[in-house]
Coordinates of C-alpha atoms and ligand atoms in Angstrom, one line a residue:
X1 CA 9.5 40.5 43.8
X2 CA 10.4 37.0 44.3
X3 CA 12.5 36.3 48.0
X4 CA 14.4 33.4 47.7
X5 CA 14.9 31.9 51.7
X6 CA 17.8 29.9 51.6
X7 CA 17.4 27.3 54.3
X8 CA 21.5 26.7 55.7
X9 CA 22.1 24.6 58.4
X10 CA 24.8 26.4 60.9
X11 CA 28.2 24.9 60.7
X12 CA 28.4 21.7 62.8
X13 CA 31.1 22.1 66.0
X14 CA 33.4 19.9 66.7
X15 CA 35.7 17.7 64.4
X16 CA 33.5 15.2 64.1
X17 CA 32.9 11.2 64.1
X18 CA 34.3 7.8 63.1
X19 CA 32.5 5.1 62.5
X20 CA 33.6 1.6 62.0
X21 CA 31.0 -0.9 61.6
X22 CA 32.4 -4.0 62.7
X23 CA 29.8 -6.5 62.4
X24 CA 26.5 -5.4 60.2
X25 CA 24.6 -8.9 60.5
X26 CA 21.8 -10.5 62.3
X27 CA 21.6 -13.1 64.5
X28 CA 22.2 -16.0 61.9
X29 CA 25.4 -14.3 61.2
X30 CA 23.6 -14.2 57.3
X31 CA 26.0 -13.9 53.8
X32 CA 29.2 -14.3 56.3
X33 CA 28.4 -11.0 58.2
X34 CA 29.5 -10.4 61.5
X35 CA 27.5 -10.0 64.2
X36 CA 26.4 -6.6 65.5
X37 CA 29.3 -4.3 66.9
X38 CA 30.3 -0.5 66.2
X39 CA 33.4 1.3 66.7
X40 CA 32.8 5.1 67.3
X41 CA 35.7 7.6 68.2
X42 CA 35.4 11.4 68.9
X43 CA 36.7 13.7 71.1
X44 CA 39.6 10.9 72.2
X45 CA 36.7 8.6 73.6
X46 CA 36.3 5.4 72.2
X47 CA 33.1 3.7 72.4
X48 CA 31.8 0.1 71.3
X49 CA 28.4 0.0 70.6
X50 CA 27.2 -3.7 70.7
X51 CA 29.4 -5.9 71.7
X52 CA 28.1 -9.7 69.3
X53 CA 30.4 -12.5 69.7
X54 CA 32.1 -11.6 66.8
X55 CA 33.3 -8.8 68.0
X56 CA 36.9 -9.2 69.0
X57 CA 37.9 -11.0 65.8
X58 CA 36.2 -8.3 64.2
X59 CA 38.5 -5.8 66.1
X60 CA 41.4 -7.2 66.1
X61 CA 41.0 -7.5 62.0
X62 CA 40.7 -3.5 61.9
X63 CA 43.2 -3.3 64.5
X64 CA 41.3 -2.0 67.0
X65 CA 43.2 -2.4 70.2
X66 CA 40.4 -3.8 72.6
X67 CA 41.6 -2.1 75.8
X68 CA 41.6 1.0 74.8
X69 CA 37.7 1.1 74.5
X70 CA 36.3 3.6 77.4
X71 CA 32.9 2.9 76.6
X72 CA 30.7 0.0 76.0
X73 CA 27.2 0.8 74.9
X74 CA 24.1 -2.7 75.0
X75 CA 21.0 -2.2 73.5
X76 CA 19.5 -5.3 74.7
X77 CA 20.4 -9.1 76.3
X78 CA 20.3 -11.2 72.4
X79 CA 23.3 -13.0 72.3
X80 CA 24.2 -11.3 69.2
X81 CA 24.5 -7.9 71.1
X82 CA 26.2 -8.6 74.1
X83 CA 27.6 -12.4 73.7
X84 CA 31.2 -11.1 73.2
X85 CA 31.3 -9.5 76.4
X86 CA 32.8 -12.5 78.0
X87 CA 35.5 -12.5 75.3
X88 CA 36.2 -9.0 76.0
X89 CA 36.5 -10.0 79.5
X90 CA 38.7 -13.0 78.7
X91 CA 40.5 -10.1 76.9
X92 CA 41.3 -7.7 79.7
X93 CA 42.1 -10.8 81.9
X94 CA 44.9 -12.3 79.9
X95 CA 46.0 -10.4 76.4
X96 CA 45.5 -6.8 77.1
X97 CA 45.0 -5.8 80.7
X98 CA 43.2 -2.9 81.0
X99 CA 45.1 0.3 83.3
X100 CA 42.3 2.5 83.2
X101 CA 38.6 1.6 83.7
X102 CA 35.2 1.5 81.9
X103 CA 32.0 1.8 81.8
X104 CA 29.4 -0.6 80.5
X105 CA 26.3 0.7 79.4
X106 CA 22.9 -1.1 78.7
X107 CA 19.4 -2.4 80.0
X108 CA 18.5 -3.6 83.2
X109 CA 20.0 -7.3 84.0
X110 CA 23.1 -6.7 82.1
X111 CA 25.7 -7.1 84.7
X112 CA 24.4 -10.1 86.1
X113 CA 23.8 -11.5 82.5
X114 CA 27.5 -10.9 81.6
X115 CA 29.3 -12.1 84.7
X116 CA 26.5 -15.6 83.7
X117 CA 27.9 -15.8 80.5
X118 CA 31.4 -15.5 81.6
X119 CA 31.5 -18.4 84.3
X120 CA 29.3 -20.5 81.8
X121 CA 32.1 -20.0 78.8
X122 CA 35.1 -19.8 81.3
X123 CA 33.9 -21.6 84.5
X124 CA 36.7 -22.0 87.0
X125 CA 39.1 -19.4 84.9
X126 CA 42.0 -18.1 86.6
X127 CA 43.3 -14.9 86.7
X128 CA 42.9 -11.6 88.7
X129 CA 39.4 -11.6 87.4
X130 CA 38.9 -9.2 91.0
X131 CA 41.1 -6.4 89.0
X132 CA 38.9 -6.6 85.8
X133 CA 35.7 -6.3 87.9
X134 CA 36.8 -3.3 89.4
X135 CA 37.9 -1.8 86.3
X136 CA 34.3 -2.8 84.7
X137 CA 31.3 -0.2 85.8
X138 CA 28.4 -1.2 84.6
X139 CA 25.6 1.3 84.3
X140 CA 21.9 0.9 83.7
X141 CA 20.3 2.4 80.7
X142 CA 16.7 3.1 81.9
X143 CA 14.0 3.6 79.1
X144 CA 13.9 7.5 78.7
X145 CA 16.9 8.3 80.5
X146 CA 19.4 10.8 79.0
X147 CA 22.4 10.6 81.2
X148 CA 26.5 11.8 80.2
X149 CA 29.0 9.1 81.0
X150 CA 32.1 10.7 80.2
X151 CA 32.0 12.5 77.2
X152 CA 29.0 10.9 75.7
X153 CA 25.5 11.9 76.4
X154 CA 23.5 8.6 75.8
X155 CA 19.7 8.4 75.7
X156 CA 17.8 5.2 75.4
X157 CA 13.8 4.9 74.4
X158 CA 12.3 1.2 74.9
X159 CA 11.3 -0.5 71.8
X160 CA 9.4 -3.3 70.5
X161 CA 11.3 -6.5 70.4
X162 CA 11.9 -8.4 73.5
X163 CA 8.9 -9.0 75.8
X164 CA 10.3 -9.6 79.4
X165 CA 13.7 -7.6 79.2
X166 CA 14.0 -3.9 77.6
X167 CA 15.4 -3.3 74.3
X168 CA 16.9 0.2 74.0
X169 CA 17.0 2.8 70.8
X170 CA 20.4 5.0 71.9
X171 CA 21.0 8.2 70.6
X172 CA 24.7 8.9 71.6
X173 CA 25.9 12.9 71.4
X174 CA 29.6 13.5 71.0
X175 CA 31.7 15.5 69.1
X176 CA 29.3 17.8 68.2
X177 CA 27.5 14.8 66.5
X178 CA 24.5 12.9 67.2
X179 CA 24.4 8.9 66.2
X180 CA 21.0 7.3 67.0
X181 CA 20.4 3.7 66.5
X182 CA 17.4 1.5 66.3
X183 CA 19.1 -1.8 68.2
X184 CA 16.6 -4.5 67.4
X185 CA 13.3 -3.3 67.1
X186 CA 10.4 -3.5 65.4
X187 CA 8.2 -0.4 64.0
X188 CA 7.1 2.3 66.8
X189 CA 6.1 5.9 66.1
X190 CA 8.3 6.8 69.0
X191 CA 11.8 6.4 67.0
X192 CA 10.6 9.1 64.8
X193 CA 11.2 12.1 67.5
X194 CA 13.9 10.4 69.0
X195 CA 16.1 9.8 66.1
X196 CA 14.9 13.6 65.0
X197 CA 18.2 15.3 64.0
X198 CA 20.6 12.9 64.1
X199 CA 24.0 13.1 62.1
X200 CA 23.8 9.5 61.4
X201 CA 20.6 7.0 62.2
X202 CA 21.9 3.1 62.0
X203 CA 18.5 1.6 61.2
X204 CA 18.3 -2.1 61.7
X205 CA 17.0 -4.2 58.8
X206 CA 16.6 -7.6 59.1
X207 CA 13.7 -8.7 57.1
X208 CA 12.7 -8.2 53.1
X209 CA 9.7 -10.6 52.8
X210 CA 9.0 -11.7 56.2
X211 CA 6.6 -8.3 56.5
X212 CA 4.6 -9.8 59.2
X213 CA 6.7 -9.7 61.8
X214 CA 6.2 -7.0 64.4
X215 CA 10.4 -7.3 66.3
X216 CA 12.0 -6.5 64.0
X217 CA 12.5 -4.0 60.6
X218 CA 11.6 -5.4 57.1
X219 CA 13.0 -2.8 53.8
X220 CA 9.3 -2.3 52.3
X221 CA 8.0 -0.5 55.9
X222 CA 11.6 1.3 56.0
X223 CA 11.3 2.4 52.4
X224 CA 8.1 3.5 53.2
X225 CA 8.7 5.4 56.5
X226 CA 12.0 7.2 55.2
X227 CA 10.9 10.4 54.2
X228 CA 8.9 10.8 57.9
X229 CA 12.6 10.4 59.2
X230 CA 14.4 13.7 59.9
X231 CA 17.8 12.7 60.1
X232 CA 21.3 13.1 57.6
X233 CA 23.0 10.1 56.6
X234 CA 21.0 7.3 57.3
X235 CA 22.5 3.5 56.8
X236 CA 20.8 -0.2 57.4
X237 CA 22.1 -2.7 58.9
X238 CA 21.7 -6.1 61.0
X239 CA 20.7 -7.0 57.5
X240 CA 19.4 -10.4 57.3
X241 CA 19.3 -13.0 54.5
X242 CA 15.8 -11.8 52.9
X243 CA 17.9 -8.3 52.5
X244 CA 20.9 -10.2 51.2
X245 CA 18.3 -12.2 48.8
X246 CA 16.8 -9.0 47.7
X247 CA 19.8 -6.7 47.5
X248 CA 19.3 -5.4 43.7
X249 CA 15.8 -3.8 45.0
X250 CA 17.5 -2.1 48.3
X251 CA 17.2 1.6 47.3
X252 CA 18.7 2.8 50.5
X253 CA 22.7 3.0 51.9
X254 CA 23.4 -0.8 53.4
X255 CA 26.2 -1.2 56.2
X256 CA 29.1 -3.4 55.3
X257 CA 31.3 -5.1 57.3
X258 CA 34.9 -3.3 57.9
X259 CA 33.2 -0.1 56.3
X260 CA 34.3 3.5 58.4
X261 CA 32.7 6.8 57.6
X262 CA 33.3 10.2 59.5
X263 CA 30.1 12.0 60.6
Ligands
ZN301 ZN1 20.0 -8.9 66.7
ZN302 ZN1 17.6 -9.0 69.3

């Protein structure tokens, strides 16, 4: 007798995810892309994840109304990752102030990074900038640290990619959903149990050529790692010119600027 197992995943609770991916380049801002920023929405709780100085054009083009984020997620101190925070900031302080408050997430040294930033791009600026620091809590996101802040349960593993400062992995649970993200990083064995499961795994790929390099993600090593990755949908992005210059030989789901998907 022959027993066939059929292998069925249980239904998935909640109502699920939306995705906006509102800049899918690299640093260079390669082919036109915007820099890194994702808008993700479940459960009434709107988070950014990344925050690249293209960021508020890139909302207000998908009419994404900037103060009703509740959550800012950083996964590490590049410019392209958190350099629109002082625009946000510029933001809350004149076009849309902000009645409720929120939380920003990310490595060590963010707060004092941003509030830098902000007095170097807007020195001497006017405005109740005391009422937008109290609405801003900032949070740090240690290296293994699974923590809720509000209805998000964010974890964060250290990966290889800055030297002095921590870059952060983030795996981010809501809605009965699970979104991990690479940030920028190069290879480490460690993303493959944390990203184990996930709904949707955001795998930066900035390189196609450039194979060498150990900070960041080049295709051929992704291509090759894929099928040791247990997660469902599974999209690159931060892609970089070589990926642009190579894009006939990309076998794998590529992030597009102004693309939205529900998980
Ligand atoms: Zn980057
Ligand atoms: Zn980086």
């Amino acid at each position: 007798m022959i027993l066939t197992v059929f292998m069925r995943k249980p239904p998935l609770a909640g109502k699920g995810v939306d995705v906006t991916f509102l800049g899918t380049g690299d640093a260079f801002a390669s082919c036109g892309r915007f820099q890194s920023a994702y808008f993700i929405e479940a459960d009434g709780c709107k988070i950014l994840m990344e925050a690249g100085p293209t960021v508020l054009c890139a909302m207000k083009r998908m009419e994404i109304k900037p103060a009703d984020v509740d959550i800012i997620l950083i996964s590490h101190l590049h410019g392209d990752h958190f350099g629109g925070l002082p625009l946000l900031i510029l933001e809350y302080l004149w076009e849309s102030p902000r009645r409720t408050s929120m939380v920003i997430a990310g490595p060590r040294h963010l707060e004092e990074r941003t509030w830098l930033l902000f007095r170097t791009m807007f020195p001497f600026s006017r405005g109740d900038i005391d009422r937008v620091k109290r609405q801003l809590k900032f949070v740090v996101l240690e290296p293994d640290s699974d923590q809720r802040i509000g209805k998000a349960r964010v974890r964060a593993i250290r990966v290889p990619h800055m030297k002095r400062f921590h870059s952060l992995a983030l795996r981010v649970e809501i809605g009965g959903r699970t979104i991990a993200f690479t940030g920028d990083s190069g290879w480490t064995d460690a993303l493959v149990p944390f990203i184990a499961g996930a709904d949707l795994f955001m795998c930066e790929c900035t390189y196609f050529e450039s194979t060498e390099l150990d900070f960041h993600l080049n295709y051929p090593l992704i291509a090759r790692k894929r099928d040791e990755l247990d997660v469902g949908r599974m999209i690159l992005t931060h892609i970089g010119r070589e990926v642009m210059e190579h894009d006939g030989e990309v076998k794998m789901e590529m992030a597009k600027d102004g693309m939205k998907l529900h998980v």
